mmCIF file of C-alpha atoms and ligand atoms in Angstrom:
data_model
loop_
_atom_site.group_PDB
_atom_site.id
_atom_site.type_symbol
_atom_site.label_atom_id
_atom_site.label_comp_id
_atom_site.label_asym_id
_atom_site.label_seq_id
_atom_site.Cartn_x
_atom_site.Cartn_y
_atom_site.Cartn_z
ATOM 1 C CA MET A 1 4.236 -14.280 12.409
ATOM 2 C CA LYS A 2 5.812 -11.148 10.454
ATOM 3 C CA VAL A 3 3.902 -8.717 8.615
ATOM 4 C CA THR A 4 5.393 -6.454 6.007
ATOM 5 C CA ILE A 5 3.034 -3.585 3.612
ATOM 6 C CA THR A 6 4.313 -3.874 -0.171
ATOM 7 C CA GLU A 7 4.817 -0.598 -2.166
ATOM 8 C CA ASN A 8 1.161 -1.416 -3.740
ATOM 9 C CA CYS A 9 -0.647 0.132 -0.505
ATOM 10 C CA MET A 10 -3.447 2.208 -2.191
ATOM 11 C CA GLY A 11 -3.946 4.006 1.025
ATOM 12 C CA ASP A 12 -7.607 3.147 1.474
ATOM 13 C CA ARG A 13 -7.117 2.582 5.043
ATOM 14 C CA ASN A 14 -9.247 -0.888 5.557
ATOM 15 C CA CYS A 15 -6.289 -2.552 7.652
ATOM 16 C CA ASN A 16 -6.402 0.452 9.775
ATOM 17 C CA ASP A 17 -9.945 0.201 10.252
ATOM 18 C CA LEU A 18 -10.065 -3.236 11.313
ATOM 19 C CA CYS A 19 -6.874 -3.566 13.426
ATOM 20 C CA PRO A 20 -5.688 -0.004 14.750
ATOM 21 C CA GLU A 21 -3.758 -1.857 17.039
ATOM 22 C CA VAL A 22 -1.062 -3.728 14.406
ATOM 23 C CA PHE A 23 -1.878 -0.988 11.380
ATOM 24 C CA GLU A 24 -0.490 2.598 11.467
ATOM 25 C CA PHE A 25 -1.495 4.855 8.857
ATOM 26 C CA ASP A 26 1.582 6.963 7.414
ATOM 27 C CA GLU A 27 0.163 10.493 6.389
ATOM 28 C CA ASP A 28 4.134 11.127 5.074
ATOM 29 C CA THR A 29 3.861 8.263 2.512
ATOM 30 C CA LEU A 30 0.281 7.756 2.571
ATOM 31 C CA ARG A 31 0.734 4.103 3.060
ATOM 32 C CA SER A 32 0.071 1.637 6.052
ATOM 33 C CA THR A 33 2.871 0.523 8.236
ATOM 34 C CA VAL A 34 3.020 -2.142 10.936
ATOM 35 C CA ARG A 35 3.492 -1.428 14.505
ATOM 36 C CA PHE A 36 5.539 -4.599 15.390
ATOM 37 C CA ASP A 37 8.654 -6.786 14.375
ATOM 38 C CA GLU A 38 6.810 -9.628 15.717
ATOM 39 C CA ILE A 39 2.715 -9.822 15.676
ATOM 40 C CA PRO A 40 1.266 -10.746 18.879
ATOM 41 C CA GLU A 41 -0.603 -14.045 18.946
ATOM 42 C CA LYS A 42 -4.073 -12.313 19.912
ATOM 43 C CA TYR A 43 -3.799 -10.225 16.256
ATOM 44 C CA HIS A 44 -3.538 -13.389 13.739
ATOM 45 C CA ASP A 45 -6.560 -13.791 12.744
ATOM 46 C CA ILE A 46 -7.403 -10.151 12.377
ATOM 47 C CA VAL A 47 -4.228 -9.604 10.642
ATOM 48 C CA ARG A 48 -5.123 -12.500 8.326
ATOM 49 C CA ARG A 49 -8.496 -10.923 7.678
ATOM 50 C CA ALA A 50 -7.130 -7.530 6.724
ATOM 51 C CA ALA A 51 -4.667 -9.140 4.141
ATOM 52 C CA ASP A 52 -7.618 -11.498 2.574
ATOM 53 C CA GLU A 53 -9.323 -8.386 2.388
ATOM 54 C CA CYS A 54 -6.831 -5.918 0.810
ATOM 55 C CA GLY A 55 -7.938 -5.017 -2.130
ATOM 56 C CA ALA A 56 -3.823 -4.274 -3.271
ATOM 57 C CA ASP A 57 -2.504 -7.409 -2.078
ATOM 58 C CA ALA A 58 -0.279 -5.286 -0.005
ATOM 59 C CA ILE A 59 0.163 -7.339 3.359
ATOM 60 C CA VAL A 60 2.397 -9.863 3.040
ATOM 61 C CA ILE A 61 2.368 -12.504 6.079
ATOM 62 C CA GLU A 62 5.616 -14.884 7.086
ATOM 63 C CA GLU A 63 4.085 -17.525 9.474
HETATM 64 S S1 LIG B 101 -5.875 -2.463 3.058
HETATM 65 FE FE1 LIG B 101 -4.264 -2.576 1.781
HETATM 66 S S2 LIG B 101 -4.239 -0.826 0.570
HETATM 67 FE FE2 LIG B 101 -5.780 -0.644 2.021
HETATM 68 S S3 LIG B 101 -4.567 0.677 3.725
HETATM 69 FE FE3 LIG B 101 -4.049 -1.733 4.159
HETATM 70 S S4 LIG B 101 -2.287 -2.012 3.063
HETATM 71 FE FE4 LIG B 101 -2.782 -0.234 2.119
#
């Protein structure tokens, strides 16, 4: 699984609260970033949930 955050991110930090092991908040751009090129298996479910919950539809998952 690969994950990217689009420029639609509105910086509400929901994904960071949900899974700080994967999502990091960039204080310069005020957008989230992803810590991994390839998301470890153990985070797949929570990453899918973060994508579902993202109000900006900014979390793009490639399975
Ligand atoms: S949940 Fe979506 S809008 Fe909110 S910080 Fe994460 S990527 Fe950005």
